[in-house]
Coordinates of C-alpha atoms in Angstrom, one line a residue:
M119 CA -6.6 -44.5 36.7
P120 CA -6.1 -47.6 34.4
M121 CA -5.3 -46.8 30.8
T122 CA -8.1 -47.7 28.4
E123 CA -6.2 -46.6 25.3
P124 CA -2.7 -47.6 24.2
Y125 CA -1.3 -44.1 24.6
R126 CA -1.9 -40.9 26.5
L127 CA -0.2 -37.8 25.1
H128 CA 0.4 -35.0 27.5
Y129 CA 0.4 -32.0 25.3
A130 CA 0.2 -28.2 24.9
P131 CA -0.9 -26.7 21.6
D132 CA 1.9 -25.9 19.2
N133 CA 4.5 -27.3 21.5
A134 CA 6.9 -30.2 20.9
S135 CA 4.0 -32.5 21.6
L136 CA 2.8 -31.6 18.1
V137 CA 5.6 -33.8 16.8
I138 CA 4.3 -36.8 18.7
R139 CA 0.7 -36.1 17.8
L140 CA 1.8 -36.2 14.1
A141 CA 3.6 -39.5 14.6
L142 CA 0.6 -41.1 16.4
E143 CA -1.7 -40.0 13.7
E144 CA 0.6 -41.3 11.0
L145 CA 0.8 -44.6 12.8
R146 CA -3.0 -44.6 13.1
Q147 CA -2.7 -45.4 16.8
P148 CA -5.5 -44.6 19.2
Y149 CA -4.5 -42.2 21.8
R150 CA -5.9 -39.7 24.3
A151 CA -4.6 -36.1 24.3
L152 CA -4.4 -34.6 27.8
L153 CA -3.9 -30.9 28.0
V154 CA -0.9 -29.6 30.1
D155 CA -2.1 -26.1 31.1
R156 CA 1.0 -24.0 30.5
A157 CA -0.7 -20.8 31.8
A158 CA -1.0 -22.5 35.2
R159 CA 2.5 -24.1 34.9
G160 CA 0.9 -27.5 34.7
Q161 CA 4.3 -28.9 33.5
S162 CA 5.7 -28.2 37.0
S163 CA 2.9 -29.9 38.9
P164 CA 3.8 -33.0 40.9
A165 CA 1.5 -35.2 38.8
Y166 CA 3.3 -34.2 35.6
L167 CA 6.8 -34.3 37.1
A168 CA 6.0 -37.9 38.0
L169 CA 5.7 -38.6 34.2
N170 CA 8.5 -36.3 33.1
P171 CA 10.8 -35.2 35.9
V172 CA 12.5 -32.5 33.7
G173 CA 9.1 -30.7 33.4
L174 CA 9.1 -30.3 29.7
I175 CA 6.4 -31.1 27.1
P176 CA 5.6 -33.8 25.9
A177 CA 5.3 -36.9 27.9
L178 CA 3.7 -40.1 26.5
E179 CA 2.2 -42.7 28.7
T180 CA 2.6 -46.2 27.1
P181 CA 1.8 -49.7 28.3
D182 CA 5.5 -49.9 29.1
G183 CA 5.5 -46.8 31.2
P184 CA 5.9 -43.1 30.5
I185 CA 8.5 -41.8 28.0
F186 CA 9.8 -38.2 27.7
E187 CA 12.2 -36.5 25.3
T188 CA 10.7 -35.9 21.8
G189 CA 13.4 -37.8 19.9
A190 CA 13.2 -40.8 22.3
I191 CA 9.4 -41.0 21.9
L192 CA 9.7 -40.8 18.1
L193 CA 12.3 -43.6 18.0
W194 CA 10.3 -45.8 20.4
L195 CA 7.1 -45.4 18.4
A196 CA 8.8 -46.1 15.1
D197 CA 10.5 -49.2 16.4
R198 CA 7.4 -50.4 18.3
H199 CA 5.2 -50.1 15.2
G200 CA 7.7 -50.8 12.4
A201 CA 7.1 -47.5 10.5
L202 CA 8.4 -44.0 10.1
A203 CA 12.0 -45.2 10.3
P204 CA 14.2 -47.8 8.6
L205 CA 14.2 -51.1 10.6
P206 CA 17.3 -51.6 12.9
D207 CA 19.0 -53.8 10.3
A208 CA 18.3 -51.6 7.3
P209 CA 21.2 -50.0 5.4
D210 CA 20.0 -46.5 6.0
R211 CA 19.2 -46.9 9.7
G212 CA 22.5 -45.3 10.7
A213 CA 21.8 -42.3 8.5
L214 CA 18.4 -41.8 10.1
L215 CA 19.7 -42.1 13.6
K216 CA 22.5 -39.5 13.1
W217 CA 20.0 -37.0 11.7
L218 CA 17.4 -37.7 14.4
F219 CA 20.0 -37.1 17.1
F220 CA 21.1 -33.9 15.2
L221 CA 17.6 -32.6 15.3
S222 CA 17.2 -33.5 19.0
N223 CA 20.7 -32.5 20.3
S224 CA 21.6 -29.6 18.0
L225 CA 18.7 -27.9 16.2
H226 CA 16.0 -28.2 18.9
P227 CA 18.2 -26.8 21.7
A228 CA 19.3 -24.0 19.5
L229 CA 15.6 -23.1 19.0
R230 CA 15.0 -23.1 22.8
M231 CA 18.0 -20.8 23.3
T232 CA 16.5 -18.4 20.7
F233 CA 13.1 -18.5 22.3
Y234 CA 14.2 -18.4 25.9
P235 CA 17.6 -16.8 26.1
D236 CA 17.1 -15.6 29.7
R237 CA 16.8 -19.2 30.9
Y238 CA 20.4 -19.8 29.8
I239 CA 22.2 -16.5 30.6
G240 CA 19.8 -14.8 33.0
P241 CA 17.8 -11.6 32.5
G242 CA 19.4 -8.8 30.6
T243 CA 18.1 -7.3 27.4
A244 CA 21.4 -6.7 25.6
E245 CA 22.8 -10.1 26.6
C246 CA 19.7 -11.9 25.6
T247 CA 19.6 -10.1 22.2
R248 CA 23.2 -11.0 21.5
L249 CA 22.5 -14.7 22.3
R250 CA 19.4 -14.7 20.2
R251 CA 21.2 -13.3 17.2
H252 CA 24.0 -15.7 17.6
M253 CA 21.7 -18.7 17.8
Q254 CA 19.7 -17.6 14.8
G255 CA 22.9 -17.7 12.8
E256 CA 23.6 -21.2 14.2
I257 CA 20.1 -22.4 13.3
A258 CA 20.6 -21.1 9.7
R259 CA 23.8 -23.0 9.5
H260 CA 22.1 -26.2 10.8
L261 CA 19.4 -25.7 8.1
D262 CA 22.1 -25.5 5.5
T263 CA 23.4 -28.8 6.7
L264 CA 19.9 -30.4 6.7
E265 CA 19.2 -29.0 3.2
S266 CA 22.3 -30.9 1.9
A267 CA 21.2 -34.0 3.8
A268 CA 17.7 -33.8 2.3
T269 CA 19.3 -33.5 -1.2
D270 CA 21.5 -36.5 -0.6
A271 CA 18.9 -38.7 1.1
P272 CA 15.5 -37.5 0.0
S273 CA 13.7 -40.6 1.3
L274 CA 14.7 -39.9 4.9
F275 CA 13.3 -36.3 4.6
S276 CA 10.2 -37.1 2.7
G277 CA 7.0 -35.3 3.4
A278 CA 5.0 -37.4 1.1
E279 CA 6.1 -40.6 2.9
P280 CA 6.9 -39.2 6.3
T281 CA 9.7 -40.3 8.6
V282 CA 10.5 -39.3 12.1
L283 CA 12.8 -36.7 10.6
S284 CA 10.2 -34.9 8.6
L285 CA 7.6 -35.1 11.4
Y286 CA 10.2 -33.6 13.8
L287 CA 11.6 -31.0 11.4
A288 CA 8.4 -29.5 10.0
P289 CA 7.1 -28.2 13.3
M290 CA 10.5 -26.6 14.0
L291 CA 10.4 -24.8 10.7
R292 CA 7.0 -23.5 11.7
W293 CA 8.3 -22.2 15.0
M294 CA 11.2 -20.5 13.3
A295 CA 8.7 -18.4 11.2
L296 CA 6.6 -17.5 14.3
Y297 CA 8.7 -17.1 17.4
P298 CA 9.8 -14.9 19.0
E299 CA 7.2 -12.5 17.8
G300 CA 8.8 -9.7 15.9
E301 CA 12.2 -11.5 15.8
T302 CA 11.8 -13.8 12.8
G303 CA 12.9 -11.6 9.9
W304 CA 16.1 -13.7 9.5
F305 CA 14.0 -16.8 8.5
S306 CA 12.7 -17.5 5.0
L307 CA 11.8 -21.1 4.1
A308 CA 12.5 -20.3 0.4
R309 CA 16.2 -20.3 1.3
W310 CA 16.0 -24.1 1.9
P311 CA 13.9 -25.4 -1.1
H312 CA 14.2 -29.1 -0.3
L313 CA 13.1 -28.6 3.2
G314 CA 10.3 -26.4 1.9
D315 CA 9.2 -29.2 -0.5
M316 CA 9.2 -31.6 2.5
A317 CA 7.0 -29.3 4.5
A318 CA 4.6 -28.6 1.7
A319 CA 4.1 -32.4 1.0
L320 CA 3.5 -33.1 4.7
E321 CA 0.7 -30.5 4.8
S322 CA -1.4 -32.7 2.5
R323 CA -1.3 -35.6 5.0
P324 CA -4.4 -36.6 7.1
S325 CA -2.1 -36.5 10.1
V326 CA -1.6 -32.8 9.6
A327 CA -5.3 -32.2 9.1
A328 CA -6.0 -33.9 12.4
A329 CA -3.3 -31.7 14.1
I330 CA -4.7 -28.6 12.6
R331 CA -8.2 -29.3 14.0
A332 CA -6.9 -30.3 17.4
E333 CA -4.5 -27.4 17.9
G334 CA -5.8 -24.6 15.7
L335 CA -2.7 -24.4 13.5
G336 CA -4.2 -22.8 10.4
P337 CA -4.5 -24.2 6.9
A338 CA -0.7 -24.2 6.0
P339 CA 1.0 -24.7 9.3
F340 CA 4.5 -25.3 8.0
T341 CA 4.8 -23.3 4.8
A342 CA 2.7 -20.3 5.7
P343 CA 2.3 -20.5 9.5
Q344 CA 0.1 -18.3 11.6
P345 CA -0.2 -18.2 15.4
A346 CA -2.2 -21.1 16.8
D347 CA -5.8 -20.6 17.9
P348 CA -6.4 -23.8 19.8
P349 CA -9.7 -24.9 21.1
E350 CA -8.2 -25.5 24.5
G351 CA -5.1 -24.3 26.3
S352 CA -2.4 -22.0 25.1
A353 CA 0.7 -22.3 22.9
L354 CA 2.6 -19.9 25.1

């Protein structure tokens, strides 16, 4: 079917596609959100794998073809529309890139290992528990690093004037507080006050209000998160 809108976001509620929804809203770009039914393993369907052959969410259809990987989509959108990131020749471009790749290559995979340890080491309650505990310590260490970065380069981690970094990091802070259910006692956003300020400022943005409506995220999705109650689909 020919595209009648610039972008089609293939999403599931409160998944990594939330990051891309926030970016599209911040950029004020028209898009169509198409539900990937996780309960029916829609991300493994042939049609979806044609867009994202690794079978993860999100995928973004663009006039230049489909893009997958959250960090890649963010950077492509920022460069295409000249917003949410320093321009390629700006002095702080390198700083943004290193932290964007840190989020994508270090923090996000650590979260996945915490949420789905059995996918990495196979089934086994004791082994999965040990991996989860280890990765929670790693995540806390990563957040310490990001707290220092946000102190040194506040404009890159601003929630009041969002960048791709704040749009990527705030949903991950949300997931740390929620998942896995009953295993989040290690996390308190108050431990990282600069990141907390970023998350609180972002919550006042129209982009977040739109995401709350679309995905049932609750009134304070980053600073006082509650499980999603989406109008369609499932977050799990």
